[in-house]
Amino acid sequence: MYVIIVYDVSVERVSKVCNFLRCFLAWVQNSVFEGELTDSQFLRVESGLKEIIDENVDSVRIYILRTSDAVKIKTIGVEKAQLGTII
Amino acid sequence: MKVNYYILRNGKLLRKENTVYFVFAKDESQPQPFSAEVDGEEVEVETENLSEKPEYERRILPIEQINSIFGIGRVSITSGVISFLAKQKIPVHFFGYYGHYESTLYPHESLLSGEMHIRQAAYYLDRMKRLKLARKFVEGAAKNILRNLEYYQNEGKNLNEEIITIKNHIANLDQYNDVSELMAIEGTIRNIYYGTFSKILKETFQFEGRTKHPPENPINAMISFGNSLLYGVTINAIYHTQLDQTISFLHEPSERRFSLSLDISEIFKPFLVDRTIFKLVNKDVITENDFVKELNGCLLNKSGKEKFVRDFDERLKTTIKHRELGRNVSYERLIYLECLKLCKEFLSLKPYEPFVIWW
Amino acid sequence: MVLQGQSNSTESSDETIEIDPEILVGGVKVNYYFHCKTQLWLFSHYITYEQESDLVIAGKILEKESFKNIKTKNLLIDDKISLDFVKSSGGLVVVDIKKSSKFEEAHIYQVLYYLWYLKNIKKVLKVKGIVAYPSERKRTEVNLTAEKESEMLRILEEINKIISLPESPKPVYKPYCKSCAYYEFCWV
């Protein structure tokens, strides 16, 4: 599946969430990550996030798409996303 | 599916916050202060907080998504990242100046099976069984070569004579009762095949037979580079099975450390490497400007390597509906499936038949 | 959540029998015996695939999430079987959490084997078993009856017979092959 994760979490947990998501997905811009996940990776991301955030205060939204083809993405302004596997 | 990262720039791999960073200088024309070698000399640099300095850029590689890393530029590596990548079971392949494979930072084997190990070794020791497998590898390589030639024959090139000759060689493979004879006939077939390149390829590039160490012209430079990439990709595939990388059948185990990869990649060269070359040349993607000519050889420059890697990687990710499995598999996965077929041969579950392009 | 053990009229006797330790296997092998003989043989010869560990990770997370409010205790016994226990008012309960009840028979026999092992090897009597399917809100109680107990001995003998076969049993196509970690291996 292809996921887009956006988060709005308390400042003391922002870098924790960011560092955690960096292990699985591509950083796209502040508080947004994107990428392909297998079912079990998705489970790990979900349960990892639950452990980091305070579910009473913080909010994470996950947009789940069947494949990357299912989403059309347009950037206006600076493209900050670090996608691609050829560096 | 995990992906391969190809690093063409010069820079350094670091471990940070439980994932991997690649840090490089933004301005490529400037000397890379942290690369292991500048003008033939080792240079010491502190890497502490390198990624925060404005003249450097960083790329974050999500650790959970990395299948392997191809260090094609001058990639330095810290001790922290070495143990981290090993723990995450990620091989790193390093390439030399001429785009040739140099070595692999190879993680511990995690899928060990004494049963499989013994059976694979027993195949090598049994002369007839080894011969049978060696023959299959030559047959697979030759048949895929044939598929390429038939494609261009249909496109209107006159390759009839070469096709017939190679078909005859395939039909006679049973006659050879020695692995060295099979190696020789494999070389013969490949020479006939390389002889057709001048007909298949646009006239932009001259090609008068295979030269290595170093390659003498652009086509040879691409063949060497492509075969090196494929060698790494095949090592990855074998790593995910119980097969022993060092026990091979067509090539002698002494030829290279990971000699089984030489055997298996032989089958996939025409399909994955040569087709990349044909496309890049015939569609004018790659030009003279993508090479550096030197006194004693020719090599792809950074833009040339990038074009090659881009097409090669796209090819690996292309999917095809697998007839037996009834599901889509990527071309890269076909190499892994080839390893599984070998496992099944060793376990007497199903006789091994090499992959031949079926579409 | 309360896990209750009900008494059952066909309950096995409190006597335990002498067992040859050579025939003891890991609980997963009992599961695989019902699932697929090829898988049992390959797994027992350490021919496993990474998708399998992927499934194991998914299972661990499922377990963690389902038992957030309950204290389970994981025990590795004799380096052979790994169990999750829950203490309830009715006594000790062995719980095995599974994703789907599609292979309930295999799951039940896996837990039956744990109960059998505890009784006959560790001499721990009066333990209840449960297979839980949190995503289906379903739980199945498992009881080691005298009948099941002797069947278990026969199953263990057969498992050992299959494992010691010189060649792996040829794969037989089943509708659930497609979701198995060995699918590509068996059918390529």
XYZ file of C-alpha atoms in Angstrom:
634
model
C 0.000 0.000 0.000
C 1.040 3.635 -0.449
C 0.622 5.881 2.569
C 0.802 9.579 3.288
C 1.238 10.331 6.971
C 0.740 13.797 8.428
C 1.078 14.551 12.101
C 0.316 17.309 14.527
C 1.903 16.389 17.813
C 3.114 18.219 20.884
C 6.507 19.873 20.393
C 8.379 17.536 22.728
C 7.364 14.539 20.610
C 7.780 16.031 17.125
C 11.354 14.882 16.617
C 10.561 11.449 18.038
C 7.773 10.923 15.516
C 9.921 12.334 12.720
C 12.893 10.097 13.506
C 10.668 7.064 13.781
C 8.963 7.666 10.437
C 12.334 8.288 8.749
C 13.097 4.596 9.215
C 10.127 3.610 7.050
C 9.137 6.430 4.730
C 10.435 9.349 2.711
C 10.370 12.779 4.280
C 8.289 15.044 2.050
C 8.062 18.261 4.066
C 7.642 19.280 7.691
C 5.371 16.754 9.417
C 4.623 14.809 6.216
C 5.965 11.441 5.142
C 5.132 9.278 2.156
C 5.934 5.882 0.791
C 5.197 2.252 0.062
C 4.582 -0.107 3.007
C 3.888 -3.813 3.259
C 1.081 -4.989 5.545
C 3.423 -5.896 8.346
C 5.423 -2.678 7.977
C 2.153 -0.795 8.254
C 1.341 -2.634 11.483
C 4.756 -1.735 12.865
C 4.374 1.930 11.886
C 0.946 2.095 13.435
C 1.907 0.437 16.710
C 5.184 2.411 16.871
C 3.324 5.693 16.505
C 0.857 4.693 19.204
C 3.770 4.140 21.541
C 5.350 7.520 20.856
C 2.374 9.847 20.838
C -0.005 10.832 23.589
C -3.309 9.699 22.161
C -5.168 12.265 24.266
C -3.333 15.262 22.821
C -1.565 14.370 19.574
C -3.029 13.623 16.181
C -1.687 11.563 13.298
C -3.561 11.111 10.036
C -2.737 8.303 7.651
C -3.995 8.403 4.075
C -3.961 4.858 2.748
C -3.929 4.180 -0.978
C -3.808 0.819 -2.681
C -0.799 1.733 -4.845
C 1.244 4.804 -5.640
C -0.566 4.936 -8.989
C -3.790 5.712 -7.144
C -2.583 9.146 -6.124
C -1.636 12.109 -8.234
C 0.609 14.552 -6.453
C 1.271 18.123 -7.500
C 3.755 20.438 -5.866
C 3.476 24.190 -5.940
C 6.551 26.123 -4.981
C 9.679 24.373 -3.772
C 9.858 20.603 -4.105
C 11.368 19.515 -0.819
C 10.567 15.812 -1.046
C 13.482 13.398 -0.997
C 12.207 10.625 -3.201
C 14.021 8.398 -5.645
C 16.682 5.765 -5.081
C 19.450 7.120 -7.287
C 21.606 9.616 -5.442
C 9.017 -4.455 -1.638
C 12.354 -3.138 -0.451
C 14.427 -1.160 -2.913
C 18.036 -0.805 -3.985
C 19.766 2.530 -3.492
C 22.392 3.548 -6.027
C 24.858 6.167 -4.850
C 26.671 7.842 -7.731
C 27.958 10.835 -5.828
C 31.034 10.942 -3.685
C 30.185 11.166 -0.046
C 29.791 9.426 3.241
C 27.255 7.046 4.735
C 26.480 7.733 8.378
C 24.227 6.208 10.958
C 21.902 8.686 12.566
C 18.737 8.332 14.643
C 18.415 4.654 13.769
C 18.539 5.151 10.052
C 21.152 5.854 7.383
C 22.170 9.251 6.046
C 24.209 9.904 2.960
C 26.046 13.221 3.162
C 27.705 14.897 0.226
C 28.994 18.322 -0.825
C 26.456 20.333 -2.800
C 29.036 21.611 -5.228
C 30.351 18.616 -7.081
C 33.193 20.438 -8.742
C 34.746 21.092 -5.353
C 36.913 18.431 -3.788
C 34.880 16.232 -1.487
C 36.639 16.783 1.801
C 35.223 13.702 3.444
C 35.843 11.232 0.650
C 38.453 8.666 1.438
C 40.764 9.786 -1.285
C 41.509 13.140 -2.867
C 44.076 13.198 -5.664
C 45.403 9.872 -4.584
C 45.802 10.849 -0.969
C 43.850 9.872 2.089
C 42.242 12.848 3.735
C 41.107 12.920 7.322
C 37.933 14.841 8.096
C 35.667 15.080 11.033
C 32.225 13.859 10.106
C 30.582 15.105 13.253
C 27.530 17.204 12.305
C 28.653 17.321 8.704
C 25.058 17.191 7.539
C 24.213 20.411 9.356
C 26.784 22.510 7.487
C 25.270 24.582 4.675
C 27.698 23.433 2.004
C 26.605 19.840 2.474
C 23.430 18.070 1.584
C 22.026 14.925 3.098
C 19.731 12.205 1.903
C 17.967 10.002 4.389
C 17.640 6.355 3.436
C 14.704 4.729 5.293
C 16.414 1.719 6.825
C 13.331 -0.505 6.705
C 13.028 -0.069 2.942
C 16.600 -0.794 1.882
C 17.255 -4.055 0.086
C 20.870 -3.184 -0.681
C 23.106 -0.210 -1.413
C 25.245 0.131 -4.523
C 28.196 2.390 -3.798
C 29.118 3.435 -7.314
C 30.656 6.810 -6.523
C 33.362 7.103 -3.930
C 31.333 6.140 -0.906
C 33.032 6.300 2.453
C 31.530 4.477 5.338
C 31.739 4.853 9.107
C 32.195 1.999 11.542
C 28.789 2.856 13.026
C 27.001 2.370 9.756
C 28.876 -0.853 8.986
C 27.541 -2.649 12.052
C 24.107 -1.086 11.664
C 23.688 -2.196 8.034
C 25.002 -5.648 8.895
C 22.465 -5.941 11.690
C 19.686 -4.872 9.323
C 20.878 -7.509 6.802
C 21.662 -4.965 4.092
C 24.536 -5.764 1.724
C 26.569 -2.841 0.346
C 28.276 -3.356 -3.011
C 31.260 -1.197 -3.899
C 32.348 -0.385 -7.417
C 35.720 0.741 -8.692
C 36.840 3.586 -10.896
C 36.052 1.777 -14.153
C 32.575 0.847 -12.964
C 33.667 -2.673 -12.140
C 32.489 -4.584 -9.099
C 34.990 -4.421 -6.311
C 33.585 -5.904 -3.115
C 30.556 -6.383 -0.930
C 30.047 -5.525 2.690
C 28.160 -8.704 3.371
C 25.930 -9.172 6.431
C 25.818 -12.431 8.350
C 23.863 -15.193 6.695
C 20.596 -15.572 8.542
C 18.921 -18.317 6.514
C 21.327 -21.150 7.149
C 20.322 -24.746 6.567
C 22.774 -27.597 7.002
C 20.535 -29.759 4.851
C 20.691 -27.368 1.894
C 24.383 -26.704 2.370
C 25.268 -30.381 2.213
C 23.090 -30.999 -0.818
C 24.526 -28.043 -2.743
C 28.075 -29.170 -1.982
C 27.198 -32.753 -2.958
C 26.102 -31.489 -6.371
C 29.459 -29.873 -6.899
C 31.312 -33.015 -5.881
C 29.237 -35.326 -8.075
C 30.779 -34.851 -11.518
C 27.633 -35.752 -13.461
C 25.366 -33.575 -11.368
C 27.724 -30.626 -11.601
C 27.917 -31.090 -15.365
C 24.138 -31.221 -15.637
C 23.752 -27.911 -13.825
C 26.633 -26.237 -15.687
C 24.953 -27.275 -18.930
C 21.653 -25.759 -17.771
C 23.353 -22.441 -17.045
C 24.937 -22.347 -20.506
C 21.642 -23.385 -22.065
C 19.743 -20.644 -20.214
C 22.256 -17.959 -21.173
C 22.286 -19.099 -24.820
C 18.502 -19.264 -25.083
C 18.128 -15.756 -23.732
C 20.767 -14.560 -26.175
C 18.692 -16.222 -28.867
C 15.575 -14.399 -27.689
C 17.390 -11.080 -28.117
C 18.565 -12.030 -31.593
C 15.110 -13.222 -32.628
C 13.683 -9.922 -31.466
C 16.029 -7.946 -33.704
C 15.548 -10.431 -36.551
C 11.839 -9.572 -36.351
C 12.783 -5.910 -36.378
C 14.351 -6.463 -39.781
C 18.011 -7.069 -38.951
C 19.628 -9.952 -40.797
C 20.748 -12.276 -38.026
C 19.647 -15.567 -39.539
C 23.079 -17.117 -39.771
C 24.007 -16.326 -36.179
C 20.648 -17.611 -34.927
C 21.120 -20.936 -36.698
C 24.684 -21.311 -35.437
C 23.692 -20.628 -31.841
C 20.718 -23.006 -32.105
C 23.097 -25.713 -33.253
C 25.394 -25.046 -30.341
C 22.450 -25.351 -27.940
C 21.342 -28.624 -29.544
C 24.845 -30.022 -29.099
C 25.344 -29.060 -25.473
C 24.807 -32.680 -24.387
C 27.984 -33.726 -26.183
C 30.277 -31.942 -23.797
C 31.316 -33.962 -20.820
C 33.577 -31.527 -19.144
C 32.813 -28.242 -17.443
C 35.789 -26.526 -19.086
C 34.432 -27.534 -22.500
C 31.096 -26.004 -21.542
C 32.844 -22.811 -20.459
C 34.587 -22.708 -23.840
C 31.354 -23.209 -25.796
C 29.699 -20.527 -23.681
C 32.498 -18.190 -24.745
C 32.028 -19.168 -28.383
C 28.285 -18.446 -28.261
C 28.912 -15.130 -26.587
C 31.458 -14.145 -29.243
C 28.981 -14.922 -32.018
C 26.465 -12.833 -30.115
C 28.826 -9.901 -29.595
C 29.571 -10.086 -33.295
C 25.934 -9.157 -33.962
C 26.116 -5.982 -31.855
C 27.351 -3.944 -34.813
C 24.139 -4.918 -36.626
C 21.836 -4.420 -33.649
C 23.268 -1.130 -32.393
C 23.119 2.244 -34.078
C 26.382 3.267 -35.686
C 27.093 5.825 -32.983
C 29.445 3.409 -31.248
C 32.073 1.065 -32.574
C 32.254 -2.388 -31.091
C 34.839 -4.896 -32.144
C 34.536 -7.621 -29.600
C 34.727 -7.813 -25.866
C 37.541 -6.139 -23.960
C 37.878 -5.991 -20.194
C 40.202 -4.697 -17.484
C 39.739 -1.958 -18.568
C 37.085 -1.855 -21.295
C 38.415 -0.206 -24.433
C 35.302 1.475 -25.824
C 31.853 2.691 -24.754
C 29.992 -0.559 -25.458
C 32.518 -2.557 -23.486
C 32.333 -0.008 -20.693
C 28.553 -0.500 -20.550
C 28.794 -4.300 -20.659
C 31.282 -4.275 -17.791
C 29.256 -1.839 -15.721
C 25.963 -3.645 -16.379
C 27.402 -7.074 -15.592
C 28.813 -5.675 -12.355
C 25.432 -4.288 -11.314
C 23.770 -7.594 -12.174
C 26.401 -9.479 -10.190
C 25.458 -7.419 -7.122
C 21.726 -7.855 -7.690
C 22.224 -11.623 -7.960
C 24.245 -11.704 -4.727
C 21.244 -10.007 -3.085
C 18.862 -12.659 -4.417
C 21.056 -15.551 -3.248
C 21.405 -13.891 0.170
C 17.662 -14.324 0.732
C 17.856 -18.101 0.285
C 19.730 -20.965 1.941
C 22.118 -21.263 -1.010
C 25.847 -20.920 -0.426
C 27.256 -18.001 -2.443
C 30.628 -19.707 -2.820
C 29.645 -23.058 -4.351
C 29.197 -22.746 -8.110
C 28.917 -25.203 -10.956
C 29.765 -23.629 -14.301
C 32.362 -21.259 -12.907
C 34.975 -22.648 -10.568
C 34.330 -21.756 -6.931
C 37.833 -20.326 -6.863
C 37.057 -17.782 -9.548
C 35.505 -15.289 -7.178
C 34.349 -15.178 -3.615
C 30.676 -15.227 -4.609
C 30.974 -17.527 -7.599
C 27.377 -18.826 -7.599
C 26.341 -15.303 -8.601
C 28.537 -15.659 -11.705
C 26.612 -18.809 -12.689
C 23.136 -17.390 -12.141
C 23.771 -13.919 -13.562
C 24.985 -15.534 -16.800
C 21.350 -16.427 -17.533
C 20.093 -12.890 -16.929
C 22.785 -10.855 -18.716
C 21.123 -10.854 -22.159
C 17.775 -9.963 -20.622
C 18.754 -7.337 -18.055
C 22.116 -5.910 -19.137
C 22.261 -6.199 -22.915
C 18.711 -4.972 -23.432
C 19.562 -1.926 -21.343
C 22.526 -1.224 -23.631
C 20.471 -1.719 -26.815
C 17.827 0.667 -25.565
C 20.185 3.368 -24.323
C 22.148 3.376 -27.584
C 19.344 2.915 -30.090
C 17.112 5.518 -28.474
C 20.015 7.974 -28.282
C 19.697 8.196 -24.509
C 23.403 7.670 -24.081
C 25.903 9.562 -26.206
C 29.653 10.078 -26.571
C 29.394 12.739 -23.853
C 28.534 10.089 -21.281
C 31.976 8.506 -21.459
C 35.491 9.384 -20.487
C 38.181 8.161 -22.830
C 41.537 7.520 -21.353
C 44.812 6.312 -22.761
C 44.246 2.726 -21.804
C 40.467 2.489 -21.647
C 37.023 3.962 -21.640
C 34.549 4.421 -18.837
C 31.115 5.820 -18.169
C 31.188 9.206 -16.509
C 28.719 10.156 -13.789
C 25.915 11.135 -16.185
C 26.482 7.942 -18.176
C 26.366 5.794 -15.066
C 23.223 7.584 -13.934
C 21.466 6.963 -17.254
C 22.490 3.329 -17.165
C 21.433 2.796 -13.549
C 18.104 4.545 -14.149
C 17.148 2.240 -17.003
C 18.596 -0.860 -15.354
C 16.682 -0.204 -12.119
C 13.451 0.509 -13.958
C 13.916 -2.804 -15.721
C 14.425 -4.607 -12.413
C 11.174 -3.125 -11.137
C 9.162 -3.964 -14.262
C 6.643 -6.694 -13.559
C 5.411 -9.628 -15.573
C 2.664 -12.132 -14.844
C 4.390 -15.340 -13.855
C 2.772 -18.331 -15.487
C 3.312 -20.920 -12.761
C 2.674 -18.546 -9.874
C -0.230 -16.740 -11.469
C 0.873 -13.450 -9.960
C 2.901 -10.453 -11.007
C 6.594 -10.613 -10.213
C 9.305 -8.064 -10.906
C 12.243 -8.887 -13.148
C 14.430 -8.644 -10.057
C 12.220 -11.222 -8.352
C 12.816 -13.594 -11.282
C 16.438 -13.871 -10.153
C 15.294 -14.812 -6.662
C 12.881 -17.361 -8.136
C 15.805 -18.812 -10.090
C 17.548 -19.392 -6.749
C 14.440 -21.142 -5.399
C 14.410 -23.393 -8.479
C 18.003 -24.359 -7.723
C 17.022 -25.125 -4.115
C 14.288 -27.412 -5.438
C 16.768 -29.213 -7.684
C 19.048 -29.815 -4.684
C 16.101 -31.119 -2.651
C 15.010 -33.401 -5.538
C 11.656 -31.628 -5.596
C 11.750 -30.489 -9.202
C 14.403 -30.692 -11.922
C 15.976 -27.290 -12.570
C 15.115 -25.602 -15.844
C 16.727 -22.220 -16.456
C 14.755 -19.022 -16.928
C 14.138 -18.216 -20.584
C 12.243 -15.055 -21.566
C 8.782 -16.456 -22.240
C 7.031 -13.408 -23.575
C -11.971 -9.711 30.089
C -12.327 -12.826 32.169
C -10.882 -16.081 31.025
C -12.798 -18.919 32.524
C -11.995 -22.543 32.523
C -15.048 -24.748 32.584
C -14.830 -28.277 33.755
C -15.560 -30.885 31.183
C -16.954 -34.335 31.693
C -14.583 -36.043 29.262
C -11.563 -34.549 30.966
C -8.418 -36.642 30.823
C -7.135 -38.467 33.850
C -4.572 -36.933 36.131
C -2.113 -39.681 35.369
C 0.772 -38.904 33.077
C 2.640 -41.403 30.945
C 6.341 -41.947 30.304
C 7.408 -40.176 27.077
C 10.523 -40.672 25.033
C 11.957 -37.112 24.913
C 13.205 -37.777 21.387
C 9.721 -37.361 19.975
C 9.113 -33.890 21.396
C 8.900 -31.065 18.871
C 8.189 -27.324 18.854
C 4.557 -26.239 18.868
C 4.788 -24.682 15.409
C 5.548 -28.095 13.922
C 2.268 -29.461 15.274
C 0.523 -26.548 13.597
C 2.376 -27.164 10.309
C 1.550 -30.872 10.457
C -2.082 -29.908 9.997
C -1.340 -27.055 7.647
C 1.010 -28.736 5.179
C 3.464 -31.652 5.245
C 5.872 -29.985 2.805
C 6.037 -26.914 5.014
C 6.639 -29.140 8.039
C 9.572 -30.896 6.381
C 11.171 -27.710 4.994
C 10.730 -25.784 8.239
C 12.234 -28.650 10.215
C 15.288 -28.597 7.936
C 15.720 -24.844 8.460
C 14.537 -24.028 4.964
C 12.452 -21.008 5.821
C 11.695 -17.755 4.083
C 11.723 -14.177 5.229
C 8.023 -13.620 4.578
C 7.593 -15.998 7.482
C 9.352 -13.686 9.911
C 7.198 -10.925 8.467
C 4.131 -12.891 9.531
C 5.684 -13.525 12.935
C 6.235 -9.773 13.463
C 2.626 -9.105 12.489
C 1.527 -11.769 14.976
C 3.607 -10.263 17.784
C 2.052 -6.844 17.223
C -1.409 -8.373 17.139
C -0.640 -10.051 20.430
C 0.674 -6.883 22.033
C -2.331 -4.857 20.894
C -4.900 -7.433 21.973
C -3.439 -7.869 25.414
C -2.866 -4.278 26.304
C -4.892 -4.473 29.501
C -4.071 -7.998 30.501
C -0.837 -9.297 31.905
C 0.428 -12.230 29.911
C 3.572 -14.090 30.718
C 5.628 -15.628 27.988
C 7.553 -18.742 28.895
C 10.032 -20.733 26.904
C 9.959 -24.260 28.225
C 12.847 -26.707 27.740
C 13.985 -24.512 24.836
C 11.223 -26.240 22.929
C 7.856 -24.614 23.327
C 7.015 -20.971 23.813
C 3.798 -20.268 25.656
C 1.703 -17.307 26.674
C 0.002 -17.691 30.005
C -2.767 -15.753 31.599
C -3.793 -16.104 35.196
C -7.511 -16.073 35.634
C -9.916 -16.801 38.391
C -10.327 -20.297 37.013
C -6.596 -21.063 37.187
C -3.810 -21.092 34.667
C -4.758 -20.611 31.020
C -2.574 -21.038 27.943
C -3.549 -18.514 25.288
C -2.590 -18.549 21.660
C -3.544 -15.533 19.577
C -4.158 -15.999 15.884
C -5.115 -13.699 13.108
C -7.851 -15.684 11.461
C -9.783 -18.807 12.310
C -9.319 -20.224 8.827
C -7.013 -22.934 10.170
C -8.717 -23.456 13.462
C -7.960 -27.166 13.539
C -4.200 -26.517 13.332
C -4.470 -23.844 16.040
C -6.452 -26.118 18.343
C -3.938 -28.927 17.995
C -1.064 -26.545 18.640
C -2.662 -25.549 21.953
C -3.611 -29.162 22.671
C 0.051 -30.008 22.290
C 0.990 -27.302 24.828
C -1.504 -28.743 27.284
C -0.280 -32.245 26.592
C 3.331 -31.128 27.060
C 2.579 -29.372 30.338
C 0.766 -32.409 31.638
C 3.048 -35.213 30.491
C 6.474 -33.570 30.524
C 6.200 -30.866 33.139
C 3.583 -32.672 35.239
C 1.499 -29.508 35.398
C -2.126 -30.519 35.518
C -5.368 -28.612 35.293
C -4.362 -26.088 32.668
C -6.896 -24.697 30.258
C -6.289 -23.686 26.687
C -7.726 -20.928 24.543
C -7.234 -19.899 20.945
C -8.187 -16.251 20.541
C -9.016 -14.440 17.320
C -9.209 -10.805 18.418
C -9.998 -9.451 14.961
C -12.980 -11.790 14.786
C -13.917 -11.359 18.456
C -13.861 -15.083 18.737
C -12.277 -17.469 21.208
C -12.192 -21.218 21.208
C -11.678 -23.209 24.345
C -9.359 -26.181 24.127
C -9.568 -29.193 26.434
C -7.185 -32.093 26.586
C -9.449 -35.109 26.735
C -8.205 -38.679 27.158
C -9.022 -39.269 23.521
C -7.068 -36.211 22.343
C -4.198 -37.211 24.572
C -3.599 -40.526 22.875
C -4.170 -38.912 19.495
C -1.422 -36.434 20.319
C 1.078 -39.233 20.838
C 0.211 -40.636 17.418
C 0.534 -37.154 15.844
C 3.973 -36.667 17.353
C 5.118 -39.990 15.965
C 3.880 -39.030 12.524
C 5.529 -35.620 12.686
C 8.824 -37.300 13.495
C 8.325 -39.745 10.643
C 7.794 -36.907 8.157
C 10.753 -34.882 9.407
C 13.093 -37.854 9.083
C 12.059 -38.587 5.499
C 15.155 -38.338 3.280
C 13.296 -36.087 0.834
C 10.667 -33.429 1.351
C 7.094 -34.536 0.593
C 6.059 -33.074 -2.778
C 3.820 -30.020 -2.394
C 0.100 -30.606 -2.790
C -1.906 -27.605 -3.943
C -4.394 -26.259 -1.423
C -6.553 -23.168 -1.707
C -4.589 -21.459 1.077
C -1.206 -21.974 -0.615
C -1.345 -18.432 -1.942
C -1.110 -16.863 1.485
C 1.748 -19.108 2.631
C 5.364 -17.954 2.987
C 6.396 -21.008 0.941
C 4.096 -20.286 -1.996
C 6.816 -19.156 -4.396
C 9.115 -21.979 -3.373
C 6.511 -24.693 -3.845
C 4.981 -23.495 -7.071
C 7.786 -21.889 -9.074
